[in-house]
Amino acid sequence: MKRIIYTTWIIATLLISCSRNVEPDRQTDTQPDIFPDYVDVTIPCNIAPMNFQLNGADSIDTQLIIAGGGTTIQVEGEKGDFDIPLKKWRKLLDEQKGKDISFTVCRKDRDEWVAYKPFTMHVAADSIDPWIAYRLIPPGYGIWNAMGIYQRCLEDFTEKDIMENRLTEYNCMNCHCFQNGNPKKMSLHIRGRHGGSVLCEGSSVSKITPKMPEGLRGIAYPNWHPTHDLIAFASDQVAQSFYANHRNRIEVYDTRSDVVVYDTKTGVAHTAPCMSDAGVWETFPAFSADGRSIYWMAADTVATPYPIHYNGAHFSIVRTDFNPDDCTFGEAPDTLLNAGNDASFAYPRESPDGRWMVYNKYDYGYFPLNHKEGDLYIRDMNTGESRPLTAANSDDAEGYHTWSRNSRWLVYSSRRMDGLFVRAYFTYIDTDGNCTKPFVMPQRHPRHFYDNQFNSYNIPELITGEVKVNAHEIAKTVW
C-alpha cells in the first residue's frame, strides 16, 4: 500500500510540474538560436503548428511562451524541441488573423528561468491551399527505389502516398500535375518498362496514348489548362550529364523537344510550327491564368556533343495566343523575356488572378534547380516590369514554384538548407508583388525530421484537397 501511495504521489507531482506555467526571472537581449529559422516570418492563418527547436538545449530545461491577443500557450521543451498543441494553435491563429504572435523561448539557468529576446510571426488573413503534393527522390537522381508521389496536409502533419514505385517494379516516376489545384484532376508520368503518362479524373484512371503530330513522340512536363480538358506537354528526349568537378553536379538537357497540347477527350495532341521548330528546343509549356495564351521556354539548339556545348543554351520565355475551344494557336510567338547570350529563364507561372508572373533566372540550360545561381523573379503583368524576389532567394538554387488559388502564397523548391537536398519553402506575396521571408515546410519534430530525411522534395504543387485516387488502380493501368 505504501508503494502504491508513493507511486501515485510521484505521478501527480510530475503531472503538476509538467503543467505549471513559467514566469521568466530575467530576460536577455539575445535572440534564440532556433531551427528552423522562423523568426519574423509571415504564416498562413491555417498552417500547421510552427514547431521548432532551441539548438544546444539537449541537457537543459526549456519552455516556450506563445502569446497573441488575450491568449497564451506554454509548451515544455523536450531537449529544446517544442511540440505546439494543434487545437490551441488553431484557436490562436483564428484569433490573430492579420496580427502578430509573440514567441518567448526560456531556459533554466540554475534556479532561474531566463528568457531570450522575443520574436514574432505575422499571421496573414489569407489562407493557403490545405494540401501539397510532391515527389520524394534521392538527391543523386540515380537511385530509383523508395521513390513516390506523396501528399501532405499543410494544416497538420498528415502525409499520405499517392503512388509509390514499389507497385511498378521500382520505375522512375515524376511530372505530377493538377488542373487549378484540383485533386480530382491529376496526371503523372511513369518512366521505364510499361511507362507512360496517366490521367486521373476522380476515381477514374486511364493511360494517356496521344495521337501525336507527325515526327513527334513522347510527352513530359505537363501543365493543365485552367478551365478546359487540355494538358500542355513537352514532346522531348531527355538526357543527363553528371560532373566530377563542377559546382553544379548535374545537367538535364534534351536532344529534341517541342510543345503539344493534348485534348483528354479526343486523344489528339495539337501543335503549331512556332512550337515545333527543329532548330529550336521548346519545353516546359504553361497556360496563362485566363487560358487564352500559352507560354514555353525556347532556345536555339547547340552543336553536338551537347554536354560540351550545353552552356551555350540560353532559354527565353515566349508566348502565343491560344483558343481552347478548338485548340488553335497564334501564328507567331512573342518573346516575353529575351535570354540573350548570358542567361536563361524558366517556369513562367502566372498567379491565378493574372496579376503577376513568377519565373526563374540563371546562367544557362532549362533546369534551374541544378544551378546554384538560380533565383526567383516576379513580373508585373500590367507594366511588364520584372524584379528579383530578393527576400525569397538565397545563395543556393531556387527552382520549381506554384501559386495558391488566392494568388497570395508561393511554394518553391530550394537547396538553401544544406546545398544538397531540396526542401519546400513558402513565401507570402502581397498585392504589390512583394514577398516575405520564406519558411520551410513545418514538421512535428523538424530537427529530427530534416536530419533524417534523405530525399528531396521535387515539384511541390499546392492543391485544394486530398487526392483520393487508388494507387493500385494507377499501377494496374500502367502495368
Short mmCIF file of C-alpha atoms in Angstrom, two decimals:
data_model
loop_
_atom_site.label_atom_id
_atom_site.label_comp_id
_atom_site.label_asym_id
_atom_site.label_seq_id
_atom_site.Cartn_x
_atom_site.Cartn_y
_atom_site.Cartn_z
CA MET A 1 0.00 0.00 0.00
CA LYS A 2 2.85 2.40 0.83
CA ARG A 3 4.41 1.65 -2.56
CA ILE A 4 1.12 2.44 -4.35
CA ILE A 5 0.68 5.70 -2.43
CA TYR A 6 4.28 6.74 -3.16
CA THR A 7 3.95 5.92 -6.89
CA THR A 8 0.69 7.87 -7.08
CA TRP A 9 2.36 10.86 -5.39
CA ILE A 10 5.27 10.77 -7.85
CA ILE A 11 2.93 10.66 -10.86
CA ALA A 12 0.79 13.51 -9.50
CA THR A 13 3.90 15.60 -8.82
CA LEU A 14 5.17 15.04 -12.35
CA LEU A 15 1.82 15.97 -13.88
CA ILE A 16 1.63 19.17 -11.81
CA SER A 17 5.19 20.15 -12.71
CA CYS A 18 4.61 19.48 -16.44
CA SER A 19 1.53 21.69 -16.50
CA ARG A 20 2.99 24.51 -14.37
CA ASN A 21 3.40 27.82 -16.22
CA VAL A 22 6.78 29.51 -16.22
CA GLU A 23 7.35 33.12 -15.23
CA PRO A 24 10.75 34.33 -16.51
CA ASP A 25 13.02 35.72 -13.79
CA ARG A 26 15.07 37.77 -16.22
CA GLN A 27 15.44 38.43 -19.95
CA THR A 28 18.48 38.67 -22.21
CA ASP A 29 18.91 40.77 -25.36
CA THR A 30 19.99 37.67 -27.27
CA GLN A 31 17.81 36.15 -30.00
CA PRO A 32 17.34 32.39 -29.50
CA ASP A 33 19.28 30.12 -31.87
CA ILE A 34 16.45 28.03 -33.30
CA PHE A 35 15.89 25.53 -36.11
CA PRO A 36 14.18 26.11 -38.45
CA ASP A 37 14.65 29.89 -38.65
CA TYR A 38 11.07 31.04 -38.15
CA VAL A 39 11.97 34.46 -36.72
CA ASP A 40 9.76 37.24 -38.15
CA VAL A 41 8.15 35.10 -40.87
CA THR A 42 4.63 35.60 -42.23
CA ILE A 43 2.49 32.47 -42.00
CA PRO A 44 -0.95 31.42 -43.34
CA CYS A 45 -3.89 31.55 -40.95
CA ASN A 46 -4.43 27.80 -41.46
CA ILE A 47 -0.86 26.45 -41.26
CA ALA A 48 0.19 23.55 -39.05
CA PRO A 49 1.98 24.37 -35.78
CA MET A 50 5.31 26.07 -36.46
CA ASN A 51 7.29 23.74 -34.23
CA PHE A 52 10.99 24.45 -33.77
CA GLN A 53 13.96 23.50 -31.62
CA LEU A 54 16.33 25.54 -29.48
CA ASN A 55 19.78 24.47 -30.62
CA GLY A 56 22.20 23.23 -27.98
CA ALA A 57 19.47 22.56 -25.42
CA ASP A 58 19.77 18.77 -25.17
CA SER A 59 20.54 18.80 -21.47
CA ILE A 60 18.70 21.87 -20.12
CA ASP A 61 15.10 22.61 -19.19
CA THR A 62 13.30 24.80 -21.72
CA GLN A 63 9.89 26.41 -22.03
CA LEU A 64 8.14 28.26 -24.87
CA ILE A 65 5.61 31.02 -24.20
CA ILE A 66 3.36 31.87 -27.16
CA ALA A 67 1.14 34.95 -26.81
CA GLY A 68 -1.36 36.70 -29.04
CA GLY A 69 -4.26 38.92 -28.05
CA GLY A 70 -5.52 37.61 -24.76
CA THR A 71 -4.35 34.02 -25.34
CA THR A 72 -1.17 32.46 -24.00
CA ILE A 73 0.14 28.94 -24.72
CA GLN A 74 3.05 27.43 -22.80
CA VAL A 75 4.94 24.43 -24.20
CA GLU A 76 7.57 22.49 -22.30
CA GLY A 77 10.61 21.62 -24.41
CA GLU A 78 11.90 18.08 -24.84
CA LYS A 79 15.64 18.60 -25.35
CA GLY A 80 14.73 22.03 -26.65
CA ASP A 81 12.13 20.61 -29.08
CA PHE A 82 8.76 22.41 -28.81
CA ASP A 83 5.67 20.49 -29.96
CA ILE A 84 2.83 23.02 -30.02
CA PRO A 85 -0.67 21.58 -29.32
CA LEU A 86 -2.69 21.58 -32.55
CA LYS A 87 -6.09 22.64 -31.12
CA LYS A 88 -4.68 25.54 -29.11
CA TRP A 89 -2.58 26.62 -32.10
CA ARG A 90 -5.58 26.65 -34.43
CA LYS A 91 -7.59 28.72 -31.98
CA LEU A 92 -4.75 31.24 -31.65
CA LEU A 93 -4.33 31.55 -35.43
CA ASP A 94 -8.03 32.16 -35.84
CA GLU A 95 -7.94 34.92 -33.21
CA GLN A 96 -4.81 36.57 -34.61
CA LYS A 97 -5.61 36.79 -38.35
CA GLY A 98 -3.83 39.86 -39.70
CA LYS A 99 -1.93 40.27 -36.42
CA ASP A 100 1.30 39.11 -34.77
CA ILE A 101 2.03 36.23 -32.43
CA SER A 102 4.88 36.56 -29.93
CA PHE A 103 7.28 33.68 -29.10
CA THR A 104 9.45 33.75 -25.98
CA VAL A 105 11.92 30.91 -25.51
CA CYS A 106 13.04 30.32 -21.92
CA ARG A 107 15.82 28.16 -20.47
CA LYS A 108 16.52 27.09 -16.91
CA ASP A 109 19.79 28.53 -15.55
CA ARG A 110 20.35 27.06 -12.08
CA ASP A 111 17.31 28.27 -10.13
CA GLU A 112 16.24 30.93 -12.62
CA TRP A 113 14.18 30.94 -15.81
CA VAL A 114 15.98 33.10 -18.37
CA ALA A 115 14.00 34.41 -21.33
CA TYR A 116 15.58 35.07 -24.70
CA LYS A 117 14.57 38.14 -26.69
CA PRO A 118 11.03 37.50 -28.02
CA PHE A 119 10.37 37.20 -31.75
CA THR A 120 7.16 37.32 -33.74
CA MET A 121 5.35 35.60 -36.58
CA HIS A 122 2.76 37.56 -38.52
CA VAL A 123 -0.46 35.68 -39.24
CA ALA A 124 -1.74 36.61 -42.68
CA ALA A 125 -5.50 36.79 -43.08
CA ASP A 126 -5.07 34.86 -46.36
CA SER A 127 -5.13 31.09 -46.05
CA ILE A 128 -3.03 28.69 -48.09
CA ASP A 129 -4.34 25.73 -50.08
CA PRO A 130 -4.68 22.99 -47.45
CA TRP A 131 -2.70 20.23 -49.23
CA ILE A 132 0.54 19.94 -51.18
CA ALA A 133 1.76 17.15 -53.49
CA TYR A 134 5.41 16.37 -54.20
CA ARG A 135 7.80 13.65 -55.28
CA LEU A 136 10.36 12.36 -52.79
CA ILE A 137 13.56 11.30 -54.52
CA PRO A 138 17.22 10.82 -53.53
CA PRO A 139 19.29 13.88 -54.49
CA GLY A 140 21.56 11.98 -56.89
CA TYR A 141 18.74 11.04 -59.29
CA GLY A 142 20.46 7.72 -59.92
CA ILE A 143 18.64 5.58 -57.32
CA TRP A 144 15.02 4.77 -58.08
CA ASN A 145 13.98 2.59 -55.18
CA ALA A 146 11.75 4.05 -52.44
CA MET A 147 10.51 6.78 -54.76
CA GLY A 148 6.96 8.06 -54.75
CA ILE A 149 4.46 10.86 -55.19
CA TYR A 150 3.13 11.96 -51.80
CA GLN A 151 0.67 14.47 -50.38
CA ARG A 152 0.79 16.38 -47.14
CA CYS A 153 -1.91 18.29 -45.28
CA LEU A 154 -0.48 21.73 -44.53
CA GLU A 155 -2.99 22.25 -41.71
CA ASP A 156 -1.48 19.40 -39.68
CA PHE A 157 1.30 16.85 -40.18
CA THR A 158 -0.60 14.17 -42.11
CA GLU A 159 1.35 12.69 -45.03
CA LYS A 160 -0.06 10.05 -47.39
CA ASP A 161 1.23 8.37 -50.52
CA ILE A 162 -0.46 8.99 -53.86
CA MET A 163 1.70 6.47 -55.70
CA GLU A 164 4.88 4.59 -54.76
CA ASN A 165 7.10 2.92 -57.32
CA ARG A 166 7.27 -0.32 -55.32
CA LEU A 167 3.93 -1.07 -57.02
CA THR A 168 5.50 -0.91 -60.50
CA GLU A 169 8.83 -2.71 -60.03
CA TYR A 170 10.57 0.50 -58.95
CA ASN A 171 10.07 2.60 -62.06
CA CYS A 172 11.11 6.23 -62.01
CA MET A 173 8.05 8.47 -61.73
CA ASN A 174 7.61 12.23 -61.99
CA CYS A 175 5.67 15.09 -63.57
CA HIS A 176 2.57 15.07 -61.39
CA CYS A 177 0.27 17.95 -62.28
CA PHE A 178 -3.21 19.24 -61.39
CA GLN A 179 -5.85 21.44 -63.01
CA ASN A 180 -6.02 24.62 -60.94
CA GLY A 181 -5.02 22.70 -57.84
CA ASN A 182 -7.99 20.34 -58.20
CA PRO A 183 -7.09 16.98 -56.56
CA LYS A 184 -9.67 15.24 -58.77
CA LYS A 185 -7.88 16.26 -61.98
CA MET A 186 -4.34 14.91 -61.99
CA SER A 187 -1.80 13.48 -64.37
CA LEU A 188 1.55 11.84 -63.62
CA HIS A 189 4.29 10.14 -65.60
CA ILE A 190 5.90 6.73 -65.14
CA ARG A 191 9.28 6.04 -66.77
CA GLY A 192 10.89 2.72 -67.61
CA ARG A 193 9.22 -0.55 -68.58
CA HIS A 194 5.48 -0.12 -69.23
CA GLY A 195 6.00 3.60 -68.76
CA GLY A 196 3.70 6.39 -69.85
CA SER A 197 1.53 9.20 -68.60
CA VAL A 198 -1.59 8.50 -66.54
CA LEU A 199 -4.75 10.60 -66.33
CA CYS A 200 -6.69 10.55 -63.05
CA GLU A 201 -10.15 12.15 -63.05
CA GLY A 202 -11.96 11.45 -59.79
CA SER A 203 -11.74 7.70 -59.26
CA SER A 204 -11.24 7.05 -62.99
CA VAL A 205 -7.70 6.21 -64.14
CA SER A 206 -6.61 5.87 -67.75
CA LYS A 207 -3.35 5.77 -69.68
CA ILE A 208 -2.63 8.70 -71.98
CA THR A 209 -1.93 7.46 -75.50
CA PRO A 210 -1.96 10.66 -77.57
CA LYS A 211 -2.31 10.80 -81.33
CA MET A 212 0.85 12.81 -81.89
CA PRO A 213 1.67 15.19 -84.75
CA GLU A 214 3.92 13.61 -87.37
CA GLY A 215 7.53 13.29 -86.25
CA LEU A 216 6.85 13.80 -82.54
CA ARG A 217 6.77 11.18 -79.80
CA GLY A 218 6.94 11.06 -76.03
CA ILE A 219 5.43 13.54 -73.59
CA ALA A 220 6.60 15.09 -70.31
CA TYR A 221 6.47 18.28 -68.22
CA PRO A 222 2.66 18.73 -68.20
CA ASN A 223 0.60 21.81 -67.42
CA TRP A 224 -3.21 21.69 -67.24
CA HIS A 225 -5.42 24.27 -68.87
CA PRO A 226 -7.28 26.20 -66.12
CA THR A 227 -10.79 25.57 -67.49
CA HIS A 228 -10.71 23.03 -70.34
CA ASP A 229 -9.79 19.34 -70.51
CA LEU A 230 -6.45 20.11 -72.13
CA ILE A 231 -2.88 19.44 -71.00
CA ALA A 232 0.20 21.08 -72.50
CA PHE A 233 3.25 18.80 -72.74
CA ALA A 234 6.81 18.92 -73.95
CA SER A 235 7.50 16.19 -76.51
CA ASP A 236 11.14 15.52 -75.79
CA GLN A 237 14.05 13.14 -75.45
CA VAL A 238 15.73 13.75 -72.08
CA ALA A 239 19.39 13.18 -71.22
CA GLN A 240 21.59 13.92 -68.21
CA SER A 241 25.25 14.66 -67.57
CA PHE A 242 26.98 14.20 -64.23
CA TYR A 243 30.04 16.29 -63.39
CA ALA A 244 33.02 15.22 -61.30
CA ASN A 245 34.33 18.74 -60.67
CA HIS A 246 31.69 21.44 -61.10
CA ARG A 247 29.68 23.49 -58.63
CA ASN A 248 26.52 22.27 -60.43
CA ARG A 249 26.66 18.50 -60.05
CA ILE A 250 24.20 17.55 -62.79
CA GLU A 251 22.80 18.95 -66.02
CA VAL A 252 19.48 17.88 -67.53
CA TYR A 253 19.01 18.61 -71.21
CA ASP A 254 17.04 17.48 -74.25
CA THR A 255 18.33 16.14 -77.53
CA ARG A 256 14.98 17.20 -79.03
CA SER A 257 11.94 18.98 -77.62
CA ASP A 258 8.73 20.50 -78.91
CA VAL A 259 5.42 21.59 -77.36
CA VAL A 260 2.00 20.00 -77.85
CA VAL A 261 -1.46 20.46 -76.33
CA TYR A 262 -3.29 17.21 -75.59
CA ASP A 263 -7.08 17.02 -75.63
CA THR A 264 -8.05 14.48 -72.95
CA LYS A 265 -11.46 13.89 -74.54
CA THR A 266 -10.41 13.28 -78.16
CA GLY A 267 -6.93 11.88 -77.50
CA VAL A 268 -5.39 14.21 -80.10
CA ALA A 269 -2.21 16.24 -79.45
CA HIS A 270 -2.05 19.58 -81.28
CA THR A 271 0.95 21.73 -82.11
CA ALA A 272 1.95 24.66 -84.31
CA PRO A 273 5.07 25.50 -86.36
CA CYS A 274 6.18 28.04 -83.76
CA MET A 275 6.23 25.30 -81.10
CA SER A 276 7.87 22.51 -83.12
CA ASP A 277 10.85 24.09 -84.90
CA ALA A 278 13.60 21.52 -85.48
CA GLY A 279 16.28 24.14 -84.86
CA VAL A 280 14.85 25.23 -81.53
CA TRP A 281 14.39 23.48 -78.20
CA GLU A 282 10.86 24.22 -76.94
CA THR A 283 9.96 22.94 -73.47
CA PHE A 284 8.07 23.43 -70.17
CA PRO A 285 4.80 24.89 -71.50
CA ALA A 286 2.38 26.72 -69.20
CA PHE A 287 -1.04 28.26 -69.78
CA SER A 288 -1.90 31.79 -68.75
CA ALA A 289 -4.33 32.31 -65.89
CA ASP A 290 -7.22 33.03 -68.29
CA GLY A 291 -6.29 30.12 -70.57
CA ARG A 292 -6.13 32.35 -73.67
CA SER A 293 -2.33 32.21 -74.01
CA ILE A 294 0.36 29.58 -73.77
CA TYR A 295 3.96 30.16 -72.63
CA TRP A 296 7.01 28.00 -73.14
CA MET A 297 10.81 28.10 -72.94
CA ALA A 298 12.73 28.30 -76.23
CA ALA A 299 16.43 28.17 -77.12
CA ASP A 300 18.39 27.60 -80.30
CA THR A 301 19.94 24.15 -80.34
CA VAL A 302 23.69 23.93 -79.78
CA ALA A 303 26.36 21.90 -81.56
CA THR A 304 26.93 18.28 -80.67
CA PRO A 305 28.14 16.78 -78.43
CA TYR A 306 25.56 18.57 -76.28
CA PRO A 307 27.25 18.04 -72.87
CA ILE A 308 30.27 20.03 -74.04
CA HIS A 309 28.35 22.90 -75.67
CA TYR A 310 25.26 22.99 -73.45
CA ASN A 311 26.39 26.09 -71.55
CA GLY A 312 25.57 27.91 -74.79
CA ALA A 313 21.86 27.03 -74.49
CA HIS A 314 20.00 30.13 -73.29
CA PHE A 315 16.25 29.78 -72.92
CA SER A 316 13.90 32.70 -73.46
CA ILE A 317 10.25 32.74 -72.41
CA VAL A 318 7.85 33.14 -75.33
CA ARG A 319 4.07 33.14 -75.65
CA THR A 320 1.37 32.95 -78.27
CA ASP A 321 -2.41 33.25 -78.33
CA PHE A 322 -4.43 30.12 -77.75
CA ASN A 323 -8.08 29.28 -78.32
CA PRO A 324 -9.06 26.41 -76.00
CA ASP A 325 -12.37 25.80 -77.78
CA ASP A 326 -10.71 24.50 -80.97
CA CYS A 327 -7.04 24.14 -79.92
CA THR A 328 -5.70 26.73 -82.34
CA PHE A 329 -2.64 28.89 -81.83
CA GLY A 330 -1.43 32.33 -82.82
CA GLU A 331 0.78 32.49 -85.89
CA ALA A 332 3.94 33.94 -84.35
CA PRO A 333 5.15 33.91 -80.73
CA ASP A 334 6.03 37.00 -78.72
CA THR A 335 9.26 36.96 -76.74
CA LEU A 336 8.30 37.90 -73.22
CA LEU A 337 11.77 37.52 -71.67
CA ASN A 338 14.77 37.51 -74.00
CA ALA A 339 17.63 35.43 -72.61
CA GLY A 340 20.28 36.78 -74.96
CA ASN A 341 23.67 35.07 -74.53
CA ASP A 342 24.17 35.30 -70.80
CA ALA A 343 21.03 33.99 -69.05
CA SER A 344 18.16 31.52 -69.10
CA PHE A 345 14.58 31.90 -67.92
CA ALA A 346 12.35 29.06 -66.75
CA TYR A 347 8.97 28.07 -65.32
CA PRO A 348 6.73 31.03 -66.20
CA ARG A 349 3.80 30.77 -63.77
CA GLU A 350 1.04 33.37 -63.71
CA SER A 351 -0.80 33.93 -60.46
CA PRO A 352 -4.40 32.67 -60.74
CA ASP A 353 -5.66 36.27 -60.76
CA GLY A 354 -3.36 37.05 -63.72
CA ARG A 355 -1.68 39.93 -61.89
CA TRP A 356 1.85 38.51 -61.52
CA MET A 357 4.20 36.01 -63.10
CA VAL A 358 6.98 34.31 -61.17
CA TYR A 359 9.87 32.74 -63.09
CA ASN A 360 13.49 31.65 -62.64
CA LYS A 361 16.65 33.32 -63.90
CA TYR A 362 20.05 31.58 -64.02
CA ASP A 363 23.05 31.19 -66.35
CA TYR A 364 22.05 28.59 -68.98
CA GLY A 365 20.00 25.46 -69.69
CA TYR A 366 16.46 24.74 -68.54
CA PHE A 367 16.79 23.12 -65.08
CA PRO A 368 17.38 25.96 -62.59
CA LEU A 369 17.25 23.71 -59.54
CA ASN A 370 20.59 22.24 -60.66
CA HIS A 371 22.14 25.72 -60.82
CA LYS A 372 23.34 27.32 -57.59
CA GLU A 373 22.87 30.75 -59.18
CA GLY A 374 19.17 30.10 -59.88
CA ASP A 375 16.87 32.76 -58.41
CA LEU A 376 13.18 33.66 -58.43
CA TYR A 377 11.92 36.78 -60.23
CA ILE A 378 8.48 38.38 -60.42
CA ARG A 379 6.95 40.21 -63.38
CA ASP A 380 4.16 42.76 -63.18
CA MET A 381 1.76 41.65 -65.91
CA ASN A 382 0.26 45.15 -66.11
CA THR A 383 3.50 47.08 -66.59
CA GLY A 384 5.93 44.41 -67.83
CA GLU A 385 8.39 45.32 -65.07
CA SER A 386 10.47 42.48 -63.60
CA ARG A 387 12.50 42.31 -60.40
CA PRO A 388 14.08 39.62 -58.21
CA LEU A 389 12.13 38.20 -55.27
CA THR A 390 15.07 39.15 -53.08
CA ALA A 391 13.63 38.08 -49.74
CA ALA A 392 12.80 34.61 -51.11
CA ASN A 393 16.18 33.97 -52.77
CA SER A 394 19.35 32.53 -51.24
CA ASP A 395 22.96 31.76 -52.15
CA ASP A 396 21.86 28.34 -53.39
CA ALA A 397 19.43 27.13 -56.03
CA GLU A 398 15.78 28.14 -56.10
CA GLY A 399 13.63 26.24 -58.58
CA TYR A 400 10.13 24.94 -59.30
CA HIS A 401 7.25 27.00 -57.87
CA THR A 402 3.45 27.10 -57.80
CA TRP A 403 0.82 29.58 -56.58
CA SER A 404 -2.03 29.17 -54.13
CA ARG A 405 -5.52 29.61 -55.56
CA ASN A 406 -5.91 33.02 -53.90
CA SER A 407 -2.68 34.30 -55.53
CA ARG A 408 -1.15 35.16 -52.15
CA TRP A 409 1.16 32.21 -51.41
CA LEU A 410 4.04 30.73 -53.35
CA VAL A 411 5.67 27.38 -52.65
CA TYR A 412 9.03 26.69 -54.27
CA SER A 413 11.99 24.31 -54.24
CA SER A 414 15.27 25.37 -52.66
CA ARG A 415 18.60 23.78 -51.73
CA ARG A 416 19.42 26.53 -49.22
CA MET A 417 19.39 24.36 -46.11
CA ASP A 418 22.48 22.30 -46.96
CA GLY A 419 23.20 22.76 -50.68
CA LEU A 420 22.27 19.15 -51.44
CA PHE A 421 18.69 18.25 -50.52
CA VAL A 422 15.74 20.13 -51.97
CA ARG A 423 13.15 21.38 -49.46
CA ALA A 424 9.78 23.07 -49.91
CA TYR A 425 9.69 26.73 -48.84
CA PHE A 426 6.77 29.14 -48.61
CA THR A 427 6.54 32.91 -49.02
CA TYR A 428 3.68 35.40 -48.93
CA ILE A 429 3.16 37.67 -51.96
CA ASP A 430 1.25 40.86 -51.16
CA THR A 431 -0.92 42.91 -53.53
CA ASP A 432 2.14 44.94 -54.61
CA GLY A 433 4.11 41.84 -55.55
CA ASN A 434 6.42 41.99 -52.54
CA CYS A 435 7.38 38.76 -50.80
CA THR A 436 8.16 37.96 -47.19
CA LYS A 437 10.95 35.98 -45.53
CA PRO A 438 10.35 32.33 -46.51
CA PHE A 439 9.87 29.40 -44.15
CA VAL A 440 10.50 25.70 -44.69
CA MET A 441 7.54 23.31 -44.54
CA PRO A 442 6.64 22.72 -40.86
CA GLN A 443 7.24 19.29 -39.32
CA ARG A 444 6.22 17.95 -35.91
CA HIS A 445 9.87 17.47 -34.88
CA PRO A 446 11.74 19.49 -37.51
CA ARG A 447 15.36 18.92 -36.43
CA HIS A 448 14.92 15.15 -36.19
CA PHE A 449 12.90 15.11 -39.41
CA TYR A 450 15.22 17.12 -41.63
CA ASP A 451 18.36 15.49 -40.23
CA ASN A 452 16.94 12.09 -41.16
CA GLN A 453 15.04 12.84 -44.38
CA PHE A 454 17.39 11.70 -47.15
CA ASN A 455 15.09 12.60 -50.02
CA SER A 456 14.47 15.80 -51.93
CA TYR A 457 11.07 17.46 -52.33
CA ASN A 458 10.52 17.59 -56.07
CA ILE A 459 7.78 19.55 -57.90
CA PRO A 460 5.77 20.96 -54.95
CA GLU A 461 2.19 21.52 -56.16
CA LEU A 462 -0.40 23.21 -53.95
CA ILE A 463 -3.80 21.51 -54.12
CA THR A 464 -7.20 22.34 -52.66
CA GLY A 465 -7.87 18.94 -51.08
CA GLU A 466 -6.73 15.37 -50.65
CA VAL A 467 -6.05 13.18 -53.70
CA LYS A 468 -8.14 10.05 -53.20
CA VAL A 469 -7.32 8.07 -56.35
CA ASN A 470 -6.38 4.46 -55.64
CA ALA A 471 -2.64 3.81 -56.08
CA HIS A 472 -3.27 0.20 -57.11
CA GLU A 473 -5.56 1.45 -59.90
CA ILE A 474 -2.71 3.60 -61.20
CA ALA A 475 -0.31 0.66 -61.05
CA LYS A 476 -2.81 -1.64 -62.77
CA THR A 477 -3.43 0.94 -65.50
CA VAL A 478 0.27 1.40 -66.20
CA TRP A 479 1.18 -2.27 -65.96
#
